[in-house]
Amino acid sequence: MKKLFKSLEKTVGAFYPTFCLYHYLYKPVVEKEVELAGITKEDTVLNIGCGAIPFTALHIVQMTGAKVIALDKDPEAVRMAQHYLKKYGLDKNIEIRVGNGSPEKLPSFTVALIALHIKDKEQMLKNLKNVGSDGGRIVFRQPVEAYREEYGGLCHLDEVHGKVFQNMKTFKQSYLFVLSSKGSSQRRGGETS
């Protein structure tokens, strides 16, 4: 499934109507995540795993005006994302970079949003905790059980600050973690739908 979506993104991005359709399908998902994390124009959002069509980054910018730094480990996907954003005039406030979320190369952020297809979510959470600042917010998309082996999942959810339910086939929840001054997450347990 992961490879199918990766290939699909690289193909549909070349045609503006399909680019817009693919982008539009994720709008309700990102709206809930923006509300969950309280993203505003004052934030610097780190989007890890943006792919060739950086729909999450686009929605965040369009909804909030925040600055977004989007990373993907695939140089071809990054090149395509940069090309499509520039071609369609959507590159304002979005910087696309090659990166895999390793702690030594993570830029500063106030909010991080991690794509579903990032497999080692537990390690990514540790990386973000190590470089994040007090009050930093991190959102993960948690795959449903049927896709957990393919997409990886968070196992230790005792530090979840809140969650929203999503109407997607591959994931039904997005989880929020809030960093404390000790580098660990604060637990609050809020939930919205």
CSV table of C-alpha atoms in Angstrom, one decimal:
chain,number,residue,atom,x,y,z
A,1,MET,CA,0.0,0.0,0.0
A,2,LYS,CA,2.8,2.4,0.9
A,3,LYS,CA,4.6,1.9,-2.4
A,4,LEU,CA,1.3,2.3,-4.3
A,5,PHE,CA,0.7,5.7,-2.7
A,6,LYS,CA,4.3,6.8,-3.2
A,7,SER,CA,4.1,6.0,-6.9
A,8,LEU,CA,0.6,7.5,-7.2
A,9,GLU,CA,1.8,10.8,-5.7
A,10,LYS,CA,4.7,11.0,-8.2
A,11,THR,CA,2.3,10.4,-11.1
A,12,VAL,CA,-0.7,12.6,-10.3
A,13,GLY,CA,1.3,15.6,-9.3
A,14,ALA,CA,2.1,16.3,-13.0
A,15,PHE,CA,-1.6,17.0,-13.8
A,16,TYR,CA,-3.2,20.0,-12.0
A,17,PRO,CA,-6.7,18.5,-11.6
A,18,THR,CA,-5.4,15.3,-10.0
A,19,PHE,CA,-3.0,17.3,-7.9
A,20,CYS,CA,-5.9,19.4,-6.6
A,21,LEU,CA,-8.1,16.3,-6.0
A,22,TYR,CA,-5.4,14.4,-4.1
A,23,HIS,CA,-4.7,17.6,-2.1
A,24,TYR,CA,-8.4,18.1,-1.4
A,25,LEU,CA,-9.0,14.6,0.0
A,26,TYR,CA,-6.8,15.3,3.0
A,27,LYS,CA,-8.3,18.6,3.9
A,28,PRO,CA,-10.6,17.2,6.7
A,29,VAL,CA,-7.7,15.2,8.2
A,30,VAL,CA,-5.4,18.3,8.4
A,31,GLU,CA,-8.2,20.5,9.7
A,32,LYS,CA,-8.6,18.3,12.7
A,33,GLU,CA,-4.8,18.1,13.3
A,34,VAL,CA,-4.4,21.9,13.0
A,35,GLU,CA,-7.1,22.3,15.7
A,36,LEU,CA,-5.7,19.5,17.8
A,37,ALA,CA,-2.2,21.1,17.9
A,38,GLY,CA,-3.5,24.7,18.0
A,39,ILE,CA,-1.4,25.7,15.0
A,40,THR,CA,-1.3,29.4,14.3
A,41,LYS,CA,0.6,31.7,11.9
A,42,GLU,CA,3.2,32.1,14.7
A,43,ASP,CA,4.3,28.5,14.5
A,44,THR,CA,7.1,26.9,12.6
A,45,VAL,CA,5.7,23.5,11.5
A,46,LEU,CA,8.0,20.5,10.7
A,47,ASN,CA,6.2,18.1,8.4
A,48,ILE,CA,8.2,14.8,8.2
A,49,GLY,CA,7.4,12.5,5.3
A,50,CYS,CA,5.9,15.1,2.9
A,51,GLY,CA,6.1,13.1,-0.3
A,52,ALA,CA,5.9,14.4,-3.9
A,53,ILE,CA,2.6,16.1,-3.2
A,54,PRO,CA,3.1,17.9,0.2
A,55,PHE,CA,-0.7,18.2,0.9
A,56,THR,CA,-0.3,18.4,4.6
A,57,ALA,CA,2.2,21.3,4.3
A,58,LEU,CA,-0.1,23.0,1.8
A,59,HIS,CA,-3.2,22.7,4.0
A,60,ILE,CA,-1.3,24.0,7.1
A,61,VAL,CA,-0.1,27.1,5.2
A,62,GLN,CA,-3.5,27.7,3.7
A,63,MET,CA,-5.4,27.2,6.9
A,64,THR,CA,-3.0,29.1,9.3
A,65,GLY,CA,-0.3,31.0,7.5
A,66,ALA,CA,2.4,29.2,9.5
A,67,LYS,CA,5.8,28.6,8.1
A,68,VAL,CA,6.3,24.9,7.1
A,69,ILE,CA,9.5,23.0,6.7
A,70,ALA,CA,8.7,19.7,4.9
A,71,LEU,CA,11.1,16.8,4.9
A,72,ASP,CA,11.2,13.6,2.8
A,73,LYS,CA,14.1,11.1,2.6
A,74,ASP,CA,13.4,10.5,-1.1
A,75,PRO,CA,15.4,13.1,-3.1
A,76,GLU,CA,13.2,12.5,-6.2
A,77,ALA,CA,10.0,13.2,-4.1
A,78,VAL,CA,11.6,16.4,-2.8
A,79,ARG,CA,12.6,17.6,-6.2
A,80,MET,CA,9.0,16.9,-7.5
A,81,ALA,CA,7.4,18.6,-4.6
A,82,GLN,CA,9.5,21.7,-5.1
A,83,HIS,CA,8.7,21.7,-8.8
A,84,TYR,CA,5.0,21.2,-8.4
A,85,LEU,CA,4.7,23.9,-5.7
A,86,LYS,CA,6.6,26.4,-7.8
A,87,LYS,CA,4.7,25.4,-11.0
A,88,TYR,CA,1.3,25.9,-9.3
A,89,GLY,CA,2.3,29.0,-7.4
A,90,LEU,CA,1.9,27.3,-4.0
A,91,ASP,CA,5.4,27.7,-2.6
A,92,LYS,CA,4.8,30.6,-0.2
A,93,ASN,CA,5.8,29.8,3.4
A,94,ILE,CA,6.8,26.2,2.5
A,95,GLU,CA,10.4,25.0,2.4
A,96,ILE,CA,10.9,21.4,1.1
A,97,ARG,CA,14.2,19.6,2.1
A,98,VAL,CA,15.7,16.2,1.9
A,99,GLY,CA,15.7,14.7,5.4
A,100,ASN,CA,14.8,11.6,7.4
A,101,GLY,CA,14.1,13.1,10.8
A,102,SER,CA,17.5,12.2,12.3
A,103,PRO,CA,18.0,14.3,15.5
A,104,GLU,CA,21.3,15.9,14.4
A,105,LYS,CA,19.6,17.4,11.2
A,106,LEU,CA,16.2,18.4,12.5
A,107,PRO,CA,15.4,22.1,12.2
A,108,SER,CA,13.8,24.1,15.1
A,109,PHE,CA,10.0,23.7,15.3
A,110,THR,CA,7.1,24.6,17.5
A,111,VAL,CA,4.9,21.9,15.9
A,112,ALA,CA,5.9,18.6,14.2
A,113,LEU,CA,3.4,16.6,12.1
A,114,ILE,CA,4.6,13.1,11.2
A,115,ALA,CA,3.2,11.3,8.1
A,116,LEU,CA,1.5,7.9,8.4
A,117,HIS,CA,4.2,6.2,6.3
A,118,ILE,CA,7.0,7.0,8.7
A,119,LYS,CA,7.7,3.4,10.0
A,120,ASP,CA,9.7,3.8,13.2
A,121,LYS,CA,7.4,6.2,15.0
A,122,GLU,CA,8.8,5.4,18.5
A,123,GLN,CA,12.3,6.4,17.4
A,124,MET,CA,10.9,9.5,15.6
A,125,LEU,CA,9.1,10.6,18.8
A,126,LYS,CA,12.4,10.2,20.8
A,127,ASN,CA,14.3,12.3,18.1
A,128,LEU,CA,11.7,15.0,18.3
A,129,LYS,CA,11.7,15.0,22.1
A,130,ASN,CA,15.5,15.4,22.1
A,131,VAL,CA,15.5,18.5,19.9
A,132,GLY,CA,12.1,20.0,20.7
A,133,SER,CA,11.5,22.9,23.1
A,134,ASP,CA,9.1,23.3,26.0
A,135,GLY,CA,5.6,23.4,24.8
A,136,GLY,CA,6.4,21.9,21.4
A,137,ARG,CA,3.6,19.9,19.9
A,138,ILE,CA,4.0,16.7,17.9
A,139,VAL,CA,1.2,15.0,15.9
A,140,PHE,CA,1.4,11.4,14.7
A,141,ARG,CA,-1.1,9.5,12.5
A,142,GLN,CA,-1.6,6.1,14.0
A,143,PRO,CA,-2.4,3.3,11.5
A,144,VAL,CA,-5.2,0.9,12.1
A,145,GLU,CA,-4.2,-2.6,13.3
A,146,ALA,CA,-4.5,-4.1,9.7
A,147,TYR,CA,-1.8,-1.6,8.5
A,148,ARG,CA,0.4,-1.5,11.7
A,149,GLU,CA,3.1,-3.9,10.3
A,150,GLU,CA,3.4,-2.0,7.0
A,151,TYR,CA,3.3,1.6,8.5
A,152,GLY,CA,4.5,1.1,12.0
A,153,GLY,CA,2.7,2.4,15.0
A,154,LEU,CA,3.2,4.1,18.4
A,155,CYS,CA,3.2,1.5,21.2
A,156,HIS,CA,3.6,3.7,24.3
A,157,LEU,CA,0.6,6.0,24.3
A,158,ASP,CA,0.7,6.9,28.0
A,159,GLU,CA,2.1,10.4,27.2
A,160,VAL,CA,-0.7,11.3,24.7
A,161,HIS,CA,-2.0,14.8,25.3
A,162,GLY,CA,-5.0,14.4,23.0
A,163,LYS,CA,-6.3,12.8,19.9
A,164,VAL,CA,-8.8,13.2,17.1
A,165,PHE,CA,-10.6,10.6,15.1
A,166,GLN,CA,-10.1,10.4,11.4
A,167,ASN,CA,-12.3,8.9,8.7
A,168,MET,CA,-9.5,7.2,6.7
A,169,LYS,CA,-9.0,3.6,5.7
A,170,THR,CA,-5.4,3.3,6.9
A,171,PHE,CA,-5.6,5.4,10.0
A,172,LYS,CA,-8.5,6.4,12.4
A,173,GLN,CA,-6.6,8.6,14.9
A,174,SER,CA,-4.1,11.4,15.1
A,175,TYR,CA,-2.3,11.7,18.4
A,176,LEU,CA,-0.9,14.8,20.1
A,177,PHE,CA,2.2,14.9,22.3
A,178,VAL,CA,3.2,18.1,24.1
A,179,LEU,CA,6.8,18.5,25.2
A,180,SER,CA,7.7,19.6,28.7
A,181,SER,CA,10.9,21.4,29.8
A,182,LYS,CA,12.4,18.1,30.7
A,183,GLY,CA,12.3,16.9,27.0
A,184,SER,CA,9.5,14.4,27.8
A,185,SER,CA,5.8,14.7,26.9
A,186,GLN,CA,3.2,16.0,29.2
A,187,ARG,CA,0.1,13.9,29.6
A,188,ARG,CA,-3.3,15.5,29.6
A,189,GLY,CA,-5.6,13.0,27.8
A,190,GLY,CA,-7.9,15.3,25.9
A,191,GLU,CA,-10.0,13.9,23.0
A,192,THR,CA,-12.0,15.3,20.2
A,193,SER,CA,-13.8,13.8,17.3
